[in-house]
Amino acid sequence: WWVAGIGVVCLLLLFSGLYLMKKDSADGRRLMWKIAGRAIAENPWGGCGLGYFGGAFGKAQAAYFATEEATEQEEWVAGSPEYGFNEYLQLGVELGIVGSILFLLAVGLAVRQLLYSSRPEKGAVLGGLTAFSVFACFSYPLSVIPLVIVFVLFMALAGTLDDRKLPEEERKRTVGAWFVMGASLLMAGITWRLTEHKEEWKQAYIRWGEEQRYFSMDIFEETVDHYRDLYPFLKDQPKFLFEYGQCLSKTGQYEEGIRILTEGTRLSADPMFYNIMGKDAEALKHFGQAEACFKQASYMVPHRLYPLYLLAKMYFESGQSEKGRDMARQVIQKEPKVMSDAVKEMKAELEERLKP
C-alpha cells in the first residue's frame, strides 16, 4: 500500500508539473471542452450538423462570456478554434447525443469483436484502435483525412477477425452478410453522389487559389464577380466566405456582404466575421445592428481590443459621444494579450478622441 501511495503522489506531482509548464494551454483546452459542453446543451439530440462546430462553438462561447460566470483566466485563454480538440465532444456538438452514442456503439462493437477473437493479429488492431481512441480525446484525428483512413482500416479489420466456422454457402445466407452488402451499396451510392461534380469542385479550388492573389493585392472590383461564380462550389468553406464577404464590403455591396458573412458565422468561431458585418451595418446607418455585431465579436474572444475599438469609433461617428468616450476609456485601460503596433495605434487614436 505504501508503494502504491508513493506512486500516486509521484503521478500527481508529475501532472502538476506538466500543467504548470503549459498552464495557459491547459486552461485553454479545458475552456474549449467546457464551451463544447454548453454547445451540446443547446442542441442535445440532433446537434448543429456536420461541419458547423465552429459556428455553434463561437455562439456558445459568446453567450458564456456575456454572463458574469467567466473568470479572468478564462477570458485570457479564450480563442476561436476550428476544432474541439476532443472528437467525442465535437461529435456531440455536431451530431448530438444520438449520433455520439451510435459512434461509440460502433467502436465498442469493434473492440468486443477483437476481445473475443483468437486470431493472432488481433493485438495489433486492438492496440491501434485503442491508441486512436485515446488520441481522439485530446486532438481532432477525424478531421485529418489520412487518420480517418487509418481509423476506417482499423474498424474494417476488426470486423474481419471473426472466429465463427460456417460453411461458405451458409455464411452467404446470413443476415449479417446481406446487411453488409446493403450498407456497402448504400455507401457506394452516397460516395458517388458526393463526388458527382468533383471535377467542377477541383476547378473551383484552382480558380480560388488564383483569385486569392488579386484579393491579397486589394483588387476587389473584378475579384468579387469571380468569387460570386465560385460561391455555389465553395459556400461551405469559412475562409472563402470571409474573403467573399470582404470583397462585397470593399465594393459597397453591404447588404449582400452581411448575408454572406452571416453564413460564415454558422461555420466559424472567428469574431472577424462579426467585425466586418458590424462595419457593413454601420455603413448602412444601421447602428443598432452594428453595435450588436461588435459586442458579439468582443464576447467571443474577450481579450481582443479590435471589436471594442470599432464599437468606440461607431459611437463617435453616430453621435453617441458619451458612449464613445466610455468605450474609448475601456479600450485604453484594457491590457491586450499581445502588444503590437496596431494596438498602440488604436489606443493612440482613441486618446486623441478623448482630448477636449
C-alpha positions as a Python dict, from the first residue, in 0.01 Angstrom:
ca = {
    (1, 'W'): (0, 0, 0),
    (2, 'W'): (279, 243, 79),
    (3, 'V'): (440, 172, -258),
    (4, 'A'): (107, 244, -429),
    (5, 'G'): (71, 564, -227),
    (6, 'I'): (417, 685, -330),
    (7, 'G'): (332, 605, -691),
    (8, 'V'): (12, 809, -676),
    (9, 'V'): (195, 1104, -519),
    (10, 'C'): (464, 1088, -789),
    (11, 'L'): (199, 1085, -1062),
    (12, 'L'): (21, 1383, -907),
    (13, 'L'): (350, 1573, -887),
    (14, 'L'): (426, 1484, -1250),
    (15, 'F'): (88, 1600, -1377),
    (16, 'S'): (107, 1917, -1167),
    (17, 'G'): (448, 1995, -1313),
    (18, 'L'): (325, 1935, -1667),
    (19, 'Y'): (24, 2159, -1603),
    (20, 'L'): (238, 2443, -1467),
    (21, 'M'): (474, 2416, -1766),
    (22, 'K'): (186, 2489, -2011),
    (23, 'K'): (-73, 2643, -1781),
    (24, 'D'): (-238, 2873, -2035),
    (25, 'S'): (-256, 2595, -2293),
    (26, 'A'): (-412, 2353, -2045),
    (27, 'D'): (-661, 2613, -1924),
    (28, 'G'): (-749, 2694, -2283),
    (29, 'R'): (-813, 2327, -2358),
    (30, 'R'): (-1031, 2296, -2051),
    (31, 'L'): (-1228, 2606, -2155),
    (32, 'M'): (-1284, 2460, -2502),
    (33, 'W'): (-1428, 2142, -2352),
    (34, 'K'): (-1648, 2347, -2119),
    (35, 'I'): (-1786, 2557, -2405),
    (36, 'A'): (-1836, 2245, -2618),
    (37, 'G'): (-2047, 2100, -2338),
    (38, 'R'): (-2260, 2415, -2336),
    (39, 'A'): (-2297, 2392, -2714),
    (40, 'I'): (-2419, 2033, -2679),
    (41, 'A'): (-2679, 2151, -2430),
    (42, 'E'): (-2811, 2394, -2694),
    (43, 'N'): (-2896, 2110, -2937),
    (44, 'P'): (-2868, 1794, -2727),
    (45, 'W'): (-3031, 1539, -2956),
    (46, 'G'): (-2974, 1631, -3320),
    (47, 'G'): (-2672, 1859, -3289),
    (48, 'C'): (-2593, 2152, -3516),
    (49, 'G'): (-2489, 1940, -3817),
    (50, 'L'): (-2159, 1812, -3954),
    (51, 'G'): (-1918, 2093, -4032),
    (52, 'Y'): (-2095, 2351, -3816),
    (53, 'F'): (-1891, 2303, -3499),
    (54, 'G'): (-1713, 2638, -3532),
    (55, 'G'): (-2033, 2840, -3553),
    (56, 'A'): (-2200, 2660, -3264),
    (57, 'F'): (-1886, 2690, -3051),
    (58, 'G'): (-1849, 3063, -3123),
    (59, 'K'): (-2209, 3139, -3029),
    (60, 'A'): (-2186, 2929, -2711),
    (61, 'Q'): (-1861, 3100, -2609),
    (62, 'A'): (-2006, 3446, -2673),
    (63, 'A'): (-2312, 3359, -2462),
    (64, 'Y'): (-2086, 3234, -2182),
    (65, 'F'): (-1869, 3547, -2172),
    (66, 'A'): (-2177, 3769, -2192),
    (67, 'T'): (-2265, 3641, -1843),
    (68, 'E'): (-2072, 3705, -1523),
    (69, 'E'): (-1975, 3339, -1481),
    (70, 'A'): (-1642, 3357, -1665),
    (71, 'T'): (-1314, 3412, -1481),
    (72, 'E'): (-1033, 3645, -1586),
    (73, 'Q'): (-814, 3346, -1669),
    (74, 'E'): (-1082, 3206, -1899),
    (75, 'E'): (-1111, 3541, -2075),
    (76, 'W'): (-733, 3545, -2113),
    (77, 'V'): (-703, 3199, -2272),
    (78, 'A'): (-1015, 3212, -2492),
    (79, 'G'): (-968, 3165, -2865),
    (80, 'S'): (-1159, 3082, -3183),
    (81, 'P'): (-1074, 2716, -3256),
    (82, 'E'): (-1175, 2534, -3572),
    (83, 'Y'): (-1190, 2201, -3387),
    (84, 'G'): (-1296, 2085, -3042),
    (85, 'F'): (-969, 1907, -2955),
    (86, 'N'): (-1188, 1622, -2832),
    (87, 'E'): (-1360, 1421, -3102),
    (88, 'Y'): (-1628, 1286, -2869),
    (89, 'L'): (-1734, 1636, -2764),
    (90, 'Q'): (-1715, 1762, -3121),
    (91, 'L'): (-1935, 1475, -3237),
    (92, 'G'): (-2175, 1564, -2958),
    (93, 'V'): (-2191, 1923, -3082),
    (94, 'E'): (-2236, 1828, -3448),
    (95, 'L'): (-2444, 1510, -3424),
    (96, 'G'): (-2600, 1538, -3080),
    (97, 'I'): (-2625, 1267, -2817),
    (98, 'V'): (-2783, 1019, -3058),
    (99, 'G'): (-2501, 1047, -3311),
    (100, 'S'): (-2237, 1022, -3039),
    (101, 'I'): (-2397, 708, -2896),
    (102, 'L'): (-2407, 545, -3241),
    (103, 'F'): (-2038, 626, -3296),
    (104, 'L'): (-1937, 491, -2954),
    (105, 'L'): (-2153, 182, -3012),
    (106, 'A'): (-1975, 109, -3340),
    (107, 'V'): (-1633, 144, -3175),
    (108, 'G'): (-1748, -64, -2877),
    (109, 'L'): (-1868, -346, -3105),
    (110, 'A'): (-1535, -343, -3288),
    (111, 'V'): (-1345, -368, -2957),
    (112, 'R'): (-1575, -651, -2841),
    (113, 'Q'): (-1511, -838, -3166),
    (114, 'L'): (-1136, -806, -3111),
    (115, 'L'): (-1150, -914, -2746),
    (116, 'Y'): (-1339, -1235, -2832),
    (117, 'S'): (-1127, -1316, -3134),
    (118, 'S'): (-847, -1572, -3108),
    (119, 'R'): (-669, -1454, -3423),
    (120, 'P'): (-302, -1367, -3358),
    (121, 'E'): (-324, -1030, -3534),
    (122, 'K'): (-599, -900, -3308),
    (123, 'G'): (-346, -746, -3067),
    (124, 'A'): (-208, -509, -3330),
    (125, 'V'): (-554, -395, -3439),
    (126, 'L'): (-678, -360, -3081),
    (127, 'G'): (-368, -161, -2984),
    (128, 'G'): (-405, 69, -3283),
    (129, 'L'): (-776, 127, -3224),
    (130, 'T'): (-715, 194, -2854),
    (131, 'A'): (-437, 442, -2929),
    (132, 'F'): (-658, 619, -3181),
    (133, 'S'): (-948, 637, -2933),
    (134, 'V'): (-727, 786, -2660),
    (135, 'F'): (-568, 1031, -2904),
    (136, 'A'): (-918, 1142, -3007),
    (137, 'C'): (-975, 1267, -2650),
    (138, 'F'): (-715, 1541, -2696),
    (139, 'S'): (-700, 1621, -3067),
    (140, 'Y'): (-902, 1611, -3390),
    (141, 'P'): (-797, 1298, -3586),
    (142, 'L'): (-1136, 1266, -3758),
    (143, 'S'): (-1070, 1599, -3930),
    (144, 'V'): (-745, 1474, -4087),
    (145, 'I'): (-809, 1258, -4396),
    (146, 'P'): (-508, 1019, -4357),
    (147, 'L'): (-606, 950, -3995),
    (148, 'V'): (-968, 891, -4097),
    (149, 'I'): (-845, 630, -4345),
    (150, 'V'): (-643, 463, -4067),
    (151, 'F'): (-949, 460, -3839),
    (152, 'V'): (-1168, 305, -4110),
    (153, 'L'): (-897, 44, -4171),
    (154, 'F'): (-891, -49, -3801),
    (155, 'M'): (-1271, -80, -3793),
    (156, 'A'): (-1273, -292, -4109),
    (157, 'L'): (-1000, -521, -3975),
    (158, 'A'): (-1191, -560, -3651),
    (159, 'G'): (-1495, -671, -3848),
    (160, 'T'): (-1300, -936, -4041),
    (161, 'L'): (-1147, -1108, -3737),
    (162, 'D'): (-1441, -1346, -3699),
    (163, 'D'): (-1379, -1690, -3549),
    (164, 'R'): (-1711, -1844, -3649),
    (165, 'K'): (-1673, -2161, -3853),
    (166, 'L'): (-1956, -2157, -4104),
    (167, 'P'): (-1966, -2313, -4450),
    (168, 'E'): (-1924, -2056, -4722),
    (169, 'E'): (-2277, -2127, -4857),
    (170, 'E'): (-2433, -2077, -4513),
    (171, 'R'): (-2226, -1764, -4446),
    (172, 'K'): (-2359, -1603, -4761),
    (173, 'R'): (-2716, -1660, -4645),
    (174, 'T'): (-2669, -1497, -4303),
    (175, 'V'): (-2848, -1176, -4222),
    (176, 'G'): (-2517, -1010, -4143),
    (177, 'A'): (-2384, -1071, -4491),
    (178, 'W'): (-2693, -922, -4651),
    (179, 'F'): (-2672, -625, -4416),
    (180, 'V'): (-2309, -564, -4507),
    (181, 'M'): (-2391, -590, -4876),
    (182, 'G'): (-2679, -343, -4846),
    (183, 'A'): (-2472, -99, -4639),
    (184, 'S'): (-2188, -122, -4892),
    (185, 'L'): (-2422, -42, -5181),
    (186, 'L'): (-2572, 248, -4986),
    (187, 'M'): (-2230, 394, -4906),
    (188, 'A'): (-2120, 348, -5266),
    (189, 'G'): (-2426, 543, -5380),
    (190, 'I'): (-2363, 821, -5130),
    (191, 'T'): (-1997, 840, -5232),
    (192, 'W'): (-2089, 860, -5599),
    (193, 'R'): (-2345, 1134, -5527),
    (194, 'L'): (-2097, 1340, -5325),
    (195, 'T'): (-1825, 1314, -5588),
    (196, 'E'): (-2052, 1359, -5889),
    (197, 'H'): (-1920, 1710, -5960),
    (198, 'K'): (-1566, 1650, -5838),
    (199, 'E'): (-1404, 1797, -6149),
    (200, 'E'): (-1604, 2120, -6113),
    (201, 'W'): (-1507, 2139, -5745),
    (202, 'K'): (-1144, 2082, -5833),
    (203, 'Q'): (-1151, 2364, -6090),
    (204, 'A'): (-1327, 2589, -5836),
    (205, 'Y'): (-1047, 2538, -5584),
    (206, 'I'): (-787, 2608, -5851),
    (207, 'R'): (-963, 2930, -5952),
    (208, 'W'): (-998, 3032, -5589),
    (209, 'G'): (-623, 2999, -5544),
    (210, 'E'): (-568, 3221, -5846),
    (211, 'E'): (-819, 3482, -5727),
    (212, 'Q'): (-662, 3496, -5382),
    (213, 'R'): (-356, 3661, -5534),
    (214, 'Y'): (-570, 3952, -5655),
    (215, 'F'): (-756, 3958, -5323),
    (216, 'S'): (-427, 3994, -5137),
    (217, 'M'): (-341, 4289, -5364),
    (218, 'D'): (-672, 4462, -5275),
    (219, 'I'): (-809, 4427, -5628),
    (220, 'F'): (-1173, 4385, -5534),
    (221, 'E'): (-1382, 4515, -5825),
    (222, 'E'): (-1323, 4220, -6059),
    (223, 'T'): (-1246, 3968, -5787),
    (224, 'V'): (-1591, 4000, -5633),
    (225, 'D'): (-1758, 3885, -5958),
    (226, 'H'): (-1528, 3584, -5981),
    (227, 'Y'): (-1597, 3496, -5618),
    (228, 'R'): (-1969, 3514, -5696),
    (229, 'D'): (-1920, 3248, -5964),
    (230, 'L'): (-1727, 3026, -5720),
    (231, 'Y'): (-1980, 3063, -5439),
    (232, 'P'): (-2201, 2759, -5529),
    (233, 'F'): (-1898, 2528, -5500),
    (234, 'L'): (-1718, 2684, -5202),
    (235, 'K'): (-2002, 2806, -4980),
    (236, 'D'): (-1906, 2551, -4713),
    (237, 'Q'): (-1555, 2700, -4675),
    (238, 'P'): (-1537, 2965, -4397),
    (239, 'K'): (-1222, 3126, -4538),
    (240, 'F'): (-1382, 3165, -4881),
    (241, 'L'): (-1696, 3319, -4730),
    (242, 'F'): (-1484, 3562, -4530),
    (243, 'E'): (-1289, 3671, -4837),
    (244, 'Y'): (-1607, 3696, -5047),
    (245, 'G'): (-1778, 3899, -4775),
    (246, 'Q'): (-1482, 4136, -4757),
    (247, 'C'): (-1488, 4183, -5134),
    (248, 'L'): (-1855, 4273, -5117),
    (249, 'S'): (-1790, 4515, -4834),
    (250, 'K'): (-1500, 4683, -5013),
    (251, 'T'): (-1714, 4734, -5325),
    (252, 'G'): (-2005, 4887, -5132),
    (253, 'Q'): (-2238, 4586, -5153),
    (254, 'Y'): (-2302, 4593, -4781),
    (255, 'E'): (-2633, 4407, -4758),
    (256, 'E'): (-2509, 4114, -4966),
    (257, 'G'): (-2185, 4120, -4767),
    (258, 'I'): (-2378, 4085, -4441),
    (259, 'R'): (-2571, 3791, -4587),
    (260, 'I'): (-2254, 3608, -4694),
    (261, 'L'): (-2073, 3679, -4367),
    (262, 'T'): (-2375, 3558, -4171),
    (263, 'E'): (-2339, 3225, -4350),
    (264, 'G'): (-1976, 3223, -4240),
    (265, 'T'): (-2072, 3268, -3874),
    (266, 'R'): (-2254, 2934, -3892),
    (267, 'L'): (-1927, 2762, -3987),
    (268, 'S'): (-1659, 2954, -3798),
    (269, 'A'): (-1587, 3083, -3449),
    (270, 'D'): (-1373, 3369, -3583),
    (271, 'P'): (-1504, 3701, -3444),
    (272, 'M'): (-1372, 3886, -3752),
    (273, 'F'): (-1691, 3785, -3935),
    (274, 'Y'): (-1890, 3995, -3688),
    (275, 'N'): (-1639, 4281, -3708),
    (276, 'I'): (-1686, 4311, -4086),
    (277, 'M'): (-2064, 4270, -4052),
    (278, 'G'): (-2064, 4550, -3797),
    (279, 'K'): (-1874, 4779, -4031),
    (280, 'D'): (-2120, 4696, -4311),
    (281, 'A'): (-2416, 4771, -4085),
    (282, 'E'): (-2252, 5098, -3979),
    (283, 'A'): (-2208, 5195, -4345),
    (284, 'L'): (-2581, 5135, -4392),
    (285, 'K'): (-2653, 5355, -4087),
    (286, 'H'): (-2794, 5054, -3902),
    (287, 'F'): (-2619, 5149, -3581),
    (288, 'G'): (-2813, 4914, -3355),
    (289, 'Q'): (-2717, 4615, -3571),
    (290, 'A'): (-2356, 4735, -3586),
    (291, 'E'): (-2343, 4764, -3207),
    (292, 'A'): (-2478, 4410, -3167),
    (293, 'C'): (-2216, 4272, -3410),
    (294, 'F'): (-1924, 4446, -3238),
    (295, 'K'): (-2042, 4330, -2896),
    (296, 'Q'): (-2083, 3973, -3021),
    (297, 'A'): (-1727, 3980, -3155),
    (298, 'S'): (-1594, 4113, -2824),
    (299, 'Y'): (-1777, 3842, -2626),
    (300, 'M'): (-1644, 3565, -2850),
    (301, 'V'): (-1278, 3644, -2768),
    (302, 'P'): (-1281, 3894, -2478),
    (303, 'H'): (-909, 3977, -2469),
    (304, 'R'): (-911, 4125, -2822),
    (305, 'L'): (-932, 4505, -2843),
    (306, 'Y'): (-1030, 4543, -3208),
    (307, 'P'): (-1410, 4490, -3168),
    (308, 'L'): (-1422, 4740, -2880),
    (309, 'Y'): (-1214, 4986, -3083),
    (310, 'L'): (-1462, 4959, -3372),
    (311, 'L'): (-1751, 4999, -3129),
    (312, 'A'): (-1599, 5314, -2980),
    (313, 'K'): (-1545, 5462, -3326),
    (314, 'M'): (-1903, 5376, -3425),
    (315, 'Y'): (-2036, 5554, -3117),
    (316, 'F'): (-1840, 5867, -3206),
    (317, 'E'): (-1940, 5857, -3574),
    (318, 'S'): (-2310, 5806, -3492),
    (319, 'G'): (-2322, 6098, -3250),
    (320, 'Q'): (-2325, 5884, -2932),
    (321, 'S'): (-2032, 6074, -2786),
    (322, 'E'): (-2083, 5977, -2423),
    (323, 'K'): (-2090, 5606, -2506),
    (324, 'G'): (-1791, 5659, -2731),
    (325, 'R'): (-1586, 5818, -2452),
    (326, 'D'): (-1677, 5540, -2208),
    (327, 'M'): (-1581, 5271, -2458),
    (328, 'A'): (-1259, 5455, -2553),
    (329, 'R'): (-1152, 5459, -2188),
    (330, 'Q'): (-1217, 5085, -2163),
    (331, 'V'): (-1000, 5017, -2469),
    (332, 'I'): (-718, 5239, -2342),
    (333, 'Q'): (-718, 5075, -1998),
    (334, 'K'): (-752, 4719, -2129),
    (335, 'E'): (-430, 4517, -2148),
    (336, 'P'): (-403, 4315, -2471),
    (337, 'K'): (-275, 3960, -2477),
    (338, 'V'): (-10, 4059, -2730),
    (339, 'M'): (108, 4419, -2757),
    (340, 'S'): (163, 4523, -3117),
    (341, 'D'): (197, 4837, -3327),
    (342, 'A'): (-166, 4804, -3434),
    (343, 'V'): (-281, 4801, -3070),
    (344, 'K'): (-68, 5108, -2994),
    (345, 'E'): (-218, 5290, -3294),
    (346, 'M'): (-575, 5206, -3186),
    (347, 'K'): (-512, 5333, -2833),
    (348, 'A'): (-339, 5648, -2960),
    (349, 'E'): (-632, 5725, -3193),
    (350, 'L'): (-885, 5689, -2911),
    (351, 'E'): (-670, 5901, -2681),
    (352, 'E'): (-689, 6177, -2942),
    (353, 'R'): (-1067, 6140, -2945),
    (354, 'L'): (-1078, 6193, -2569),
    (355, 'K'): (-887, 6519, -2581),
    (356, 'P'): (-1107, 6827, -2523),
}
